[in-house]
Amino acid sequence: MKPISPRALRHRLIIGGAVWALAAGTALSAEETALVEGWRFVREDVQGAQAPRFDDAAWSSVVVPHTYNAADSGIGGAKARGEPEGVYYRGPAWYRLSLDHAPEPGKRYYLHFGGATLKADIFLNGRAIGTHEGGYAAFRYDVTDALRAGRNLLAVRVDNARNTRYAPLNGDFNIFGGLYREVKLIEAPDLHIDLLDHAGPGLHVRTASLADGQADIAARVLVKNDRRSSAQFEVVTRIIDADGATVAESRTPTTLEAGRGQAVEQTLRLAEPKLWEGRRSPYLYQVKTEILVDGQPIDSAQALLGVRTVGLNAQGQFTLNGQPYALYGANIQMPTRFGKGPIVTDAEIDEDMKIMADMGVTALRLAHMQHPPRVYEEADRLGILLTTEVPLIDDMDPSDHFRENLVQQMRELIAQTDNHPSVGLWGIGNELRTSGDAANRLLAALQSTAKALDPGRPTTYAHCCLDDDDSIAQHSDTVSYNRYFGWYWTEAKDIGPWADELHARMPNRPIGVSEYGAGASILHQEDPVMRRPVADGYWHPEQWQTSFHEVHWRELGARPYLWSNFIWLGFDFPSFKRNEGDRPAINDKGLVTEDRRTFKDAYYWYQANWSDVPMLHITSRRDVNKRIARVKVKVFSNQPQVRLRLNGGDWATVPVVDHAAVWDIDLASGENVVDAVTEVDGRELTDSVRWTYRTNP
């Protein structure tokens, strides 16, 4: 095994959305080595694999990030039909990496893991460094005393098997095992901003108050003195605007005893601040904190700042900067790509976020666990509000350890993402299928933890499968409901009366809809006569999903007392529990296919309703072989009218009513072309479809 040199791969540390760097000529701040190449891997449990002299020559060579389930997770099975659930490997695997190290006096060294599912045991030079339980948050260890000069051996045992000690225990998704996010070796000075703050950045900023043309910004800087003697230093924090100008500054002289840590609290006042106003204007400042010794910077951290407040008003509505702000959008499951699982690039995450932004969302629900840092960073930039939650999904274990593990995962989630202005609410769980003392104790612990760590943000819980007002739905500041009227039960239109009845019964409780959706295969087309599909069946026509969402948004959009409305879901994704639609092991309720190549018609329905960018889209474009001559042309648009023509004939002007224009036509035998056009500010938007009708098939 060829060792990797930390010096060869060093670059600036990006953490919590901030870049750690100092100006040229100053002392170094924390630096990182990305541990990417040179890993050896085996997908089995091996005795003694943590030992430096263990022979791993027969193991595979991999790069990290890496998952060991990329190729074996395409088999699905539906219990509802008596099938066994899909099978993919859930168990232990080992990673080993040899790296060179040249220690420097006055430095501390940390191993950073961006995510390892679900349990990771870390060994360095045969020494047990620590065990992390929970697959979706980052974690770190101080390995200064375990690192040697010269060759070092890092060994990691990862296990994605179900374990009642930690969450999640269940879920409608695959749990991809492995070191599926980055691994880094971080070097920091021995007087430094604390890197062991639940793997957070050690710098936390928030809008403490906002009124009368000014904002007070609270900064909390965690400093650790790992020197052998006390240290005198100054903590300097600046707020820098988008033009690079310093607009506020705070200086705090501090003395810290050897081996101690301290939180330095600072308040910075901004005059006439530019607000982070969601999609309308997501203005971002930068906060930079430095530790100065004798006037010279030795360590620094940065974070983006969006000046804004969030909350709830007396009507149960979500508020942004004190004003009601409607949250509507989609659920996003953990970002994956076919054949790669969760090994996605920043560019692929950016693509997902742009697709949702182009649809016109104001918010996204990140289901059902902490997502990669890039998701939060892009949401900040795009002005998309987020709900983000711990992986308490469906099932729980009544043990103290399980509860303590979820509390730990909540602490990690908040420490690692609370600087993001896009994070609007903390989610404490999803669809617990049981109530009772243990469930209530668990949710109470998660609620109290979130409020203690971040009292300024509301909490929420996604409820399903028990009575709407069950005790487990009463812990969070808000409650939202996963409701699938028109797919799993009754009719789509029933969601409106259900919401009205619930609101009347709980008028002072902020309620929302956290999931609603229907499956759709772009290979399945059925027009004009639609039959309601069987939810777990093989026939999921796209037109049913479109009609489902038309009805749902007309019902939900008319009820402003709902604090949230989230579609299930943005993108199709892998699920071993499913064997339905046009292929197994996929949840096809997405508005966009898993490969991101096809936007289903329902996507454009929401774009017509939500986006201010002029748009035009003819539906049923994949239903190319018509069965009858008399058909309806349906066009989604956010313009007042469209012009339509068939086979180059005369144009007909059709009004757009509630974002849809409908035109009856008679197809000719053979190929037919339908054109649509609308004028916007002197330019034309156009769309067309080709349909074939055969009189004698």
XYZ file of C-alpha atoms in Angstrom:
697
model
C 0.000 0.000 0.000
C 1.481 3.336 -1.084
C 1.266 5.934 1.703
C -0.315 9.313 1.021
C 1.342 12.524 2.130
C -0.819 15.115 3.872
C 1.391 17.866 2.455
C 0.633 16.752 -1.091
C -3.107 17.255 -0.805
C -3.393 20.287 1.469
C -5.838 23.052 0.622
C -8.165 25.415 2.444
C -10.624 23.886 4.862
C -14.272 24.234 3.943
C -16.497 23.527 6.882
C -20.115 24.425 7.590
C -20.226 26.454 4.404
C -17.166 28.532 5.321
C -13.618 28.558 3.994
C -10.821 28.684 6.547
C -7.985 30.769 5.187
C -5.727 33.673 6.117
C -4.083 36.328 4.000
C -0.737 35.564 2.424
C 2.178 36.006 4.815
C 0.205 35.359 8.004
C 0.380 32.305 10.219
C -1.486 29.271 9.012
C -4.999 28.586 10.254
C -6.580 25.141 10.225
C -5.669 23.218 7.087
C -6.889 19.949 5.687
C -5.733 16.962 3.736
C -8.449 15.241 1.723
C -7.954 11.485 2.140
C -9.246 10.363 -1.237
C -6.957 7.822 -2.894
C -5.022 4.816 -1.675
C -7.775 3.130 0.324
C -8.041 -0.655 0.550
C -11.500 -2.140 1.018
C -13.293 -5.423 1.713
C -17.051 -5.965 2.125
C -16.975 -8.395 5.026
C -15.959 -8.499 8.647
C -12.302 -9.372 9.153
C -10.665 -10.144 12.447
C -7.562 -8.092 13.164
C -8.015 -5.668 10.275
C -7.251 -2.736 12.549
C -3.650 -3.904 13.061
C -0.993 -1.942 11.132
C 0.769 -5.125 9.950
C -2.418 -6.792 8.711
C -2.055 -7.967 5.104
C -4.720 -6.276 2.938
C -3.083 -7.053 -0.423
C -6.106 -9.092 -1.533
C -8.539 -6.264 -0.827
C -9.943 -3.942 -3.477
C -8.546 -0.500 -4.169
C -11.160 2.282 -3.823
C -11.412 6.043 -3.577
C -13.378 7.813 -0.879
C -16.197 8.920 -0.837
C -17.303 5.324 -1.438
C -20.371 3.141 -0.931
C -20.450 -0.629 -1.023
C -24.093 -0.752 -2.147
C -23.913 1.050 -5.481
C -24.336 -2.121 -7.543
C -26.609 -4.344 -5.437
C -29.572 -2.161 -4.529
C -31.810 -2.549 -7.582
C -33.973 -5.409 -6.322
C -37.274 -4.435 -4.730
C -40.172 -6.281 -3.172
C -43.565 -5.176 -1.878
C -44.783 -6.779 1.332
C -48.287 -5.666 0.383
C -48.224 -8.328 -2.355
C -46.622 -10.922 -0.137
C -43.186 -10.417 -1.666
C -40.013 -10.383 0.386
C -38.487 -6.936 0.582
C -35.611 -6.183 -1.722
C -32.272 -7.549 -0.619
C -29.023 -5.622 -0.592
C -25.976 -6.062 1.581
C -26.380 -4.647 5.064
C -23.456 -5.507 7.213
C -19.853 -4.689 8.061
C -17.011 -3.677 5.788
C -13.461 -2.460 6.324
C -11.406 0.422 4.926
C -7.659 0.858 5.427
C -5.374 3.729 4.429
C -1.643 4.265 4.857
C -0.536 7.875 5.206
C 2.678 9.709 5.955
C 2.810 12.278 8.710
C 5.390 14.904 9.615
C 4.208 16.310 12.967
C 4.884 19.925 13.825
C 5.196 21.287 17.348
C 2.337 23.517 18.404
C -0.167 21.738 16.152
C -3.242 19.592 16.746
C -4.500 16.956 14.302
C -8.070 15.789 13.733
C -9.724 13.141 11.618
C -12.932 14.378 10.024
C -15.573 12.028 8.584
C -18.350 13.661 6.582
C -20.626 10.634 6.993
C -20.389 6.886 7.532
C -23.446 4.637 7.590
C -24.540 3.629 10.094
C -21.816 2.799 12.606
C -18.111 3.509 12.313
C -15.261 2.211 14.478
C -12.077 4.225 13.955
C -8.560 2.863 14.551
C -5.234 4.622 14.052
C -2.050 2.569 14.259
C -4.054 -0.190 15.917
C -5.366 2.125 18.609
C -9.142 2.517 19.040
C -9.929 6.196 18.459
C -13.700 6.155 18.780
C -17.051 4.791 17.671
C -19.721 6.866 15.984
C -23.334 5.689 15.760
C -25.516 7.493 13.238
C -25.012 7.639 9.508
C -25.825 11.161 8.326
C -23.870 13.690 10.380
C -20.170 14.489 10.283
C -17.939 13.518 13.200
C -14.342 14.211 14.277
C -11.645 12.911 16.577
C -8.500 14.541 17.942
C -5.754 12.115 16.908
C -2.727 14.216 17.829
C -1.473 11.703 20.392
C -2.086 8.697 18.138
C -0.303 10.001 15.032
C 3.321 9.045 14.529
C 6.073 10.625 12.523
C 6.338 8.667 9.285
C 3.924 5.946 8.209
C 0.505 5.665 9.889
C -2.291 3.174 9.327
C -5.909 4.331 9.479
C -8.511 1.529 9.665
C -12.288 2.011 9.717
C -14.941 -0.613 10.246
C -18.298 0.533 8.848
C -21.584 -1.303 9.388
C -24.930 -0.359 7.810
C -26.910 -3.186 9.454
C -30.065 -2.396 11.386
C -29.309 -1.976 15.066
C -31.812 -1.099 17.796
C -29.193 1.069 19.507
C -29.407 3.853 16.931
C -31.618 5.431 14.285
C -32.937 4.931 11.712
C -34.590 1.578 12.286
C -36.857 1.747 9.264
C -37.625 3.839 6.219
C -38.797 3.804 2.625
C -35.261 4.220 1.261
C -31.966 2.391 0.918
C -29.267 2.776 3.540
C -26.102 2.881 1.468
C -23.186 1.620 3.536
C -19.687 3.027 3.470
C -17.535 6.105 3.887
C -19.872 7.894 1.520
C -18.764 11.446 2.304
C -15.327 13.013 2.538
C -12.604 11.954 4.992
C -10.021 14.582 5.966
C -7.007 15.056 8.186
C -7.181 18.551 9.704
C -4.217 20.416 11.147
C -4.851 23.317 13.528
C -2.734 25.474 15.848
C -2.768 24.452 19.500
C -4.710 27.621 20.364
C -7.637 27.355 18.012
C -11.323 27.568 17.281
C -12.745 24.337 18.668
C -13.168 21.569 16.099
C -14.871 19.167 18.510
C -18.128 21.103 18.723
C -20.140 18.070 17.515
C -18.132 18.479 14.278
C -19.555 21.960 13.856
C -17.515 24.988 12.775
C -16.942 26.348 16.289
C -18.419 29.662 15.145
C -22.159 30.213 15.475
C -23.921 33.365 14.321
C -27.570 34.383 14.477
C -29.801 37.412 14.216
C -30.512 38.255 17.857
C -32.858 41.154 17.117
C -34.164 42.995 14.095
C -35.991 46.305 14.469
C -35.884 50.035 13.727
C -33.474 49.778 10.818
C -30.813 47.860 12.679
C -29.898 44.287 13.525
C -27.985 42.838 16.443
C -25.955 39.813 15.401
C -24.860 37.373 18.091
C -21.614 35.500 17.502
C -20.526 32.590 19.667
C -16.899 31.569 19.161
C -15.689 28.365 20.806
C -11.982 28.569 21.594
C -9.761 25.744 22.866
C -6.321 26.163 24.421
C -4.339 22.949 23.970
C -1.088 24.599 25.016
C 0.739 23.669 28.207
C 0.381 27.184 29.582
C -2.326 29.807 29.724
C -2.833 32.013 26.695
C -3.734 35.653 26.258
C -5.336 36.515 22.942
C -7.992 38.571 21.263
C -11.061 37.285 19.411
C -11.912 39.627 16.530
C -15.130 39.112 14.593
C -16.108 41.136 11.534
C -19.194 41.233 9.343
C -18.363 41.794 5.681
C -20.964 42.742 3.090
C -21.323 41.373 -0.439
C -19.006 44.098 -1.764
C -16.211 43.108 0.616
C -16.586 46.049 3.009
C -16.407 45.525 6.775
C -19.692 46.832 8.207
C -19.393 45.730 11.857
C -16.642 44.563 14.194
C -16.245 43.232 17.729
C -13.010 42.672 19.707
C -12.821 40.605 22.880
C -9.546 40.264 24.876
C -9.484 36.829 26.478
C -7.308 34.734 28.801
C -7.680 30.972 28.765
C -5.980 28.441 31.028
C -4.069 25.491 29.593
C -6.263 22.613 28.453
C -9.450 24.634 28.770
C -12.143 25.678 26.332
C -14.347 28.741 26.393
C -17.266 30.213 24.485
C -16.631 33.856 23.609
C -19.933 35.687 23.201
C -20.007 38.807 21.017
C -22.688 41.151 19.712
C -22.270 43.113 16.491
C -24.691 45.835 15.416
C -25.607 46.348 11.769
C -27.128 49.640 10.690
C -29.652 49.471 7.833
C -29.014 45.779 7.210
C -29.923 44.122 3.958
C -32.223 41.264 4.840
C -32.258 37.656 3.744
C -35.801 37.568 2.367
C -36.177 34.091 0.953
C -36.687 33.762 -2.790
C -37.234 37.503 -3.219
C -33.783 38.595 -2.026
C -31.439 36.113 -0.309
C -28.752 38.645 0.605
C -25.720 37.129 2.321
C -23.036 38.690 4.489
C -19.860 36.938 5.595
C -18.765 36.671 9.211
C -15.041 36.215 9.817
C -13.571 35.425 13.220
C -9.845 35.486 13.997
C -7.798 34.594 17.050
C -5.000 37.149 17.444
C -1.923 36.635 19.603
C 0.253 39.749 19.975
C -1.790 41.269 17.179
C -1.093 38.435 14.732
C -3.825 36.048 13.505
C -3.155 32.384 14.243
C -6.531 30.829 13.470
C -9.740 31.866 11.760
C -13.194 30.696 10.783
C -15.849 32.078 8.493
C -19.575 31.621 8.065
C -22.242 33.091 5.838
C -24.845 35.259 7.521
C -28.376 35.902 6.366
C -29.955 38.644 8.478
C -33.435 37.344 9.146
C -35.821 36.099 11.789
C -38.218 33.173 11.619
C -41.183 32.257 13.759
C -44.911 31.595 13.946
C -47.740 34.108 14.244
C -51.028 33.881 16.125
C -52.722 32.384 13.064
C -50.252 29.489 12.998
C -48.473 30.785 9.892
C -44.729 30.643 9.395
C -43.156 34.104 9.449
C -39.990 35.442 7.860
C -38.791 38.777 9.237
C -42.077 39.121 11.067
C -44.309 38.694 8.009
C -46.313 35.604 6.943
C -44.302 33.577 4.460
C -45.929 30.654 2.676
C -43.800 27.518 2.641
C -44.544 25.328 -0.365
C -42.332 22.982 -2.312
C -41.245 19.378 -2.305
C -39.594 16.749 -0.190
C -36.053 15.887 -1.203
C -34.763 12.482 -0.195
C -31.013 12.044 0.339
C -29.397 13.026 -3.009
C -28.531 9.927 -5.057
C -27.809 9.020 -8.663
C -28.475 5.687 -10.367
C -25.466 3.397 -10.162
C -23.697 5.684 -7.692
C -26.039 5.888 -4.733
C -25.165 8.854 -2.476
C -21.779 9.495 -4.124
C -22.898 12.724 -5.747
C -20.921 15.778 -6.770
C -21.515 19.377 -5.799
C -22.547 20.006 -9.409
C -25.218 17.295 -9.169
C -26.568 18.781 -5.939
C -26.570 22.215 -7.568
C -28.547 20.737 -10.460
C -31.184 19.389 -8.068
C -31.513 22.682 -6.249
C -31.796 24.627 -9.495
C -34.532 22.303 -10.754
C -36.517 22.939 -7.591
C -35.830 26.676 -7.684
C -36.940 26.846 -11.324
C -40.185 25.142 -10.327
C -40.801 28.092 -8.002
C -40.555 26.467 -4.570
C -40.224 28.682 -1.530
C -39.189 25.767 0.687
C -37.967 22.184 0.717
C -38.333 19.473 3.310
C -35.095 17.503 3.641
C -36.289 13.971 4.312
C -35.513 12.129 6.479
C -32.038 12.887 7.750
C -29.222 15.402 7.627
C -28.254 16.123 4.015
C -24.837 16.973 2.525
C -23.514 20.455 3.390
C -23.832 21.593 -0.227
C -27.630 21.321 -0.037
C -27.779 23.863 2.782
C -25.254 26.146 1.085
C -27.246 26.251 -2.156
C -30.475 26.844 -0.250
C -28.823 29.856 1.412
C -27.822 31.241 -1.972
C -31.164 30.568 -3.664
C -33.320 31.766 -0.777
C -35.062 28.425 -0.224
C -36.311 27.776 3.323
C -35.599 24.299 4.677
C -36.977 21.945 7.253
C -34.306 19.455 8.258
C -34.779 16.542 10.620
C -33.211 13.717 12.564
C -33.720 10.162 11.232
C -36.513 9.080 13.570
C -38.597 7.258 10.983
C -41.515 4.853 11.498
C -40.006 2.700 14.246
C -38.292 3.315 17.566
C -36.704 1.354 20.361
C -37.783 2.175 23.933
C -34.253 1.941 25.326
C -32.351 4.810 26.910
C -29.495 4.274 24.459
C -31.729 4.737 21.419
C -33.147 7.949 22.874
C -29.688 9.249 23.784
C -28.419 8.442 20.305
C -31.186 10.469 18.660
C -30.519 13.361 21.021
C -26.870 13.159 19.949
C -27.917 13.211 16.291
C -30.050 16.287 17.000
C -27.067 18.000 18.625
C -24.933 17.185 15.582
C -27.578 18.404 13.148
C -27.919 21.748 14.904
C -24.192 22.273 15.525
C -23.379 21.577 11.875
C -26.202 23.486 10.142
C -27.468 26.246 12.446
C -25.483 29.006 10.704
C -27.521 28.545 7.541
C -30.242 31.188 7.146
C -32.113 28.734 4.935
C -32.804 26.415 7.871
C -36.227 27.467 9.093
C -37.381 24.591 11.294
C -35.896 21.584 13.062
C -37.722 18.293 12.505
C -37.929 15.957 15.489
C -39.292 12.898 13.658
C -41.444 11.327 10.976
C -44.379 8.909 11.082
C -43.851 7.061 14.339
C -46.179 4.068 14.157
C -46.522 3.765 17.922
C -47.531 6.042 20.772
C -47.240 5.604 24.527
C -44.797 6.567 27.254
C -41.555 5.670 25.473
C -42.520 7.479 22.263
C -43.603 10.587 24.140
C -40.452 10.546 26.264
C -38.336 10.307 23.105
C -40.086 13.170 21.297
C -40.043 15.326 24.430
C -36.280 14.815 24.683
C -35.762 15.811 21.048
C -38.002 18.860 21.444
C -36.255 20.080 24.585
C -32.827 19.524 23.004
C -33.702 21.549 19.906
C -35.213 24.396 21.927
C -32.282 24.507 24.360
C -29.714 24.660 21.563
C -31.685 26.967 19.270
C -34.718 28.630 20.846
C -35.147 30.967 17.873
C -36.281 28.361 15.353
C -39.594 26.498 15.511
C -39.705 22.716 15.539
C -41.961 20.383 13.620
C -43.017 16.751 13.466
C -44.420 14.834 10.470
C -47.380 12.806 11.718
C -49.112 9.847 10.144
C -50.879 6.589 10.806
C -52.314 7.417 14.257
C -55.071 9.801 15.314
C -54.394 13.312 14.058
C -54.325 14.693 17.604
C -52.408 11.816 19.204
C -50.110 12.850 22.035
C -46.967 12.234 19.969
C -48.084 15.037 17.617
C -48.206 17.596 20.432
C -44.525 18.019 21.376
C -43.232 20.165 18.513
C -44.074 23.829 17.918
C -45.831 22.867 14.690
C -47.173 19.616 13.337
C -47.475 18.541 9.729
C -49.229 15.533 8.259
C -48.328 12.917 5.677
C -51.603 12.444 3.816
C -52.140 10.552 0.540
C -55.779 11.165 -0.337
C -56.423 9.923 -3.856
C -53.484 7.532 -3.873
C -53.641 5.186 -0.897
C -57.184 6.079 0.184
C -60.385 7.996 -0.686
C -60.241 10.837 -3.249
C -57.748 13.636 -3.886
C -60.374 16.313 -3.213
C -60.850 14.999 0.325
C -57.659 16.636 1.563
C -59.356 20.044 1.725
C -62.292 19.030 3.951
C -59.896 16.987 6.103
C -57.712 20.046 6.666
C -60.740 22.231 7.462
C -62.046 19.771 10.035
C -58.632 19.444 11.686
C -58.133 23.218 11.775
C -61.568 23.676 13.340
C -60.744 21.068 15.970
C -57.283 22.524 16.746
C -57.604 26.239 15.847
C -54.567 27.292 17.874
C -52.253 24.552 16.619
C -50.027 25.378 13.591
C -50.738 22.583 11.100
C -49.306 21.822 7.690
C -48.967 19.065 5.102
C -45.539 17.442 5.013
C -46.242 14.782 2.372
C -48.766 14.237 -0.415
C -48.124 12.554 -3.730
C -48.821 9.871 -6.316
C -46.670 7.536 -8.381
C -46.026 8.147 -12.073
C -44.126 6.284 -14.757
C -43.207 8.218 -17.880
C -43.617 4.882 -19.723
C -47.248 4.573 -18.603
C -49.725 6.830 -20.402
C -53.522 6.779 -20.215
C -55.623 9.436 -21.895
C -58.449 10.441 -22.083
C -60.148 7.894 -19.814
C -58.215 7.595 -16.570
C -58.592 4.740 -14.150
C -57.318 5.169 -10.635
C -54.208 3.017 -10.388
C -53.469 0.526 -7.646
C -50.835 2.224 -5.500
C -48.575 -0.830 -5.237
C -49.448 -2.072 -8.725
C -47.404 -2.086 -11.885
C -49.523 0.515 -13.736
C -48.737 4.110 -12.703
C -49.911 6.365 -15.560
C -48.388 9.815 -15.620
C -51.749 11.478 -16.267
C -53.115 10.276 -12.932
C -50.254 11.927 -11.077
C -50.899 15.151 -13.000
C -54.629 15.160 -12.188
C -53.851 14.249 -8.566
C -51.615 17.287 -8.174
C -53.991 19.632 -9.952
C -56.711 18.747 -7.457
C -54.384 18.834 -4.465
C -52.887 22.244 -5.112
C -56.287 23.776 -5.771
C -57.370 22.470 -2.362
C -54.184 23.212 -0.409
C -53.360 26.547 -1.999
C -56.764 27.863 -0.955
C -56.067 27.253 2.756
C -53.609 29.864 4.071
C -53.802 28.494 7.610
C -51.572 25.595 6.499
C -48.051 26.621 7.463
C -46.495 24.218 4.946
C -47.312 22.195 1.835
C -44.668 19.709 0.677
C -45.072 17.363 -2.281
C -43.762 13.837 -1.975
C -41.511 14.187 -3.864
C -39.024 16.121 -5.965
C -37.089 13.255 -7.573
C -37.624 9.518 -7.974
C -35.203 7.621 -5.732
C -34.143 4.073 -4.803
C -36.230 2.121 -2.296
C -35.745 -1.579 -1.607
C -39.321 -1.846 -0.279
C -40.930 -1.030 -3.612
C -41.913 -3.212 -6.553
C -44.380 -1.104 -8.473
C -44.686 1.143 -11.471
C -42.396 0.283 -14.351
C -39.455 -1.133 -12.360
C -38.643 -2.482 -8.914
C -36.721 -0.749 -6.137
C -37.796 2.770 -7.078
C -40.174 5.244 -5.479
C -41.716 6.886 -8.561
C -43.682 9.665 -6.859
C -41.074 12.190 -7.976
C -41.907 15.111 -10.234
C -38.592 14.415 -11.997
C -37.110 11.052 -12.960
C -34.143 9.680 -11.055
C -31.754 10.470 -13.918
C -33.012 14.100 -13.929
C -33.643 13.880 -17.685
C -37.439 13.959 -17.717
C -39.655 16.467 -15.940
C -43.089 14.925 -15.521
C -46.168 16.980 -16.400
C -46.961 17.616 -12.744
C -43.673 19.510 -12.408
C -44.944 22.068 -14.908
C -48.288 22.335 -13.116
C -46.465 23.610 -10.046
C -44.162 25.799 -12.105
C -47.233 27.440 -13.657
C -48.627 28.105 -10.159
C -45.423 29.028 -8.327
C -42.928 30.582 -10.717
C -42.902 34.204 -11.855
C -40.793 33.299 -14.878
C -43.076 33.065 -17.944
C -43.659 29.441 -18.941
C -45.712 27.272 -21.278
C -46.023 23.470 -21.374
C -48.287 21.075 -23.313
C -49.146 18.008 -21.211
C -49.420 14.322 -22.236
C -46.481 14.772 -24.590
C -45.356 11.187 -23.995
C -48.796 9.772 -24.866
C -47.783 9.693 -28.518
C -50.184 6.986 -29.744
C -53.752 8.203 -29.302
C -56.620 5.731 -29.181
C -59.445 8.066 -30.198
C -59.643 11.032 -32.548
C -61.425 13.457 -30.196
C -58.883 14.557 -27.564
C -58.231 17.469 -25.246
C -55.101 19.581 -25.452
C -54.107 20.828 -21.995
C -51.499 23.532 -21.567
C -50.032 24.707 -18.256
C -49.004 28.355 -18.220
C -48.687 31.373 -15.950
C -49.787 33.693 -18.756
C -53.395 34.907 -19.271
C -53.917 33.157 -22.612
C -52.255 30.921 -25.202
C -52.735 30.400 -28.921
C -53.035 26.859 -30.235
C -53.158 25.247 -33.659
C -53.400 21.743 -35.074
C -51.377 20.607 -38.083
C -50.489 24.122 -39.200
C -54.111 25.301 -39.308
C -55.678 28.428 -37.917
C -54.638 29.676 -34.501
C -57.212 29.519 -31.715
C -56.857 31.816 -28.696
C -57.648 29.930 -25.497
C -57.854 31.603 -22.052
C -55.743 30.215 -19.227
C -58.047 29.474 -16.306
C -56.356 28.609 -13.021
C -53.049 28.055 -14.852
C -54.477 25.642 -17.442
C -55.812 26.120 -20.964
C -57.934 23.310 -22.462
C -58.752 22.941 -26.175
C -60.777 20.157 -27.828
C -59.487 18.902 -31.188
C -60.133 16.098 -33.690
C -56.967 14.325 -34.781
C -56.334 13.402 -38.384
C -55.271 9.893 -39.272
C -51.501 9.581 -38.988
C -49.113 12.021 -37.369
C -50.457 15.246 -35.852
C -48.610 18.313 -34.591
C -50.026 20.597 -31.921
C -48.336 23.977 -31.482
C -48.749 26.405 -28.604
C -47.510 29.978 -28.325
C -47.882 32.946 -26.002
C -46.339 36.410 -26.173
C -44.479 37.916 -23.218
C -42.943 41.385 -23.431
C -42.493 41.218 -27.175
C -41.105 37.696 -27.323
C -42.749 34.359 -27.933
C -42.814 31.267 -25.768
C -43.525 28.136 -27.804
C -44.114 24.444 -27.281
C -45.267 21.589 -29.507
C -46.122 17.898 -29.341
C -46.501 15.152 -31.940
C -49.328 12.665 -31.538
C -50.254 9.772 -33.839
C -53.773 8.504 -34.429
C -54.470 5.452 -36.607
C -58.010 4.813 -37.756
C -57.131 1.202 -38.541
C -54.561 0.109 -35.976
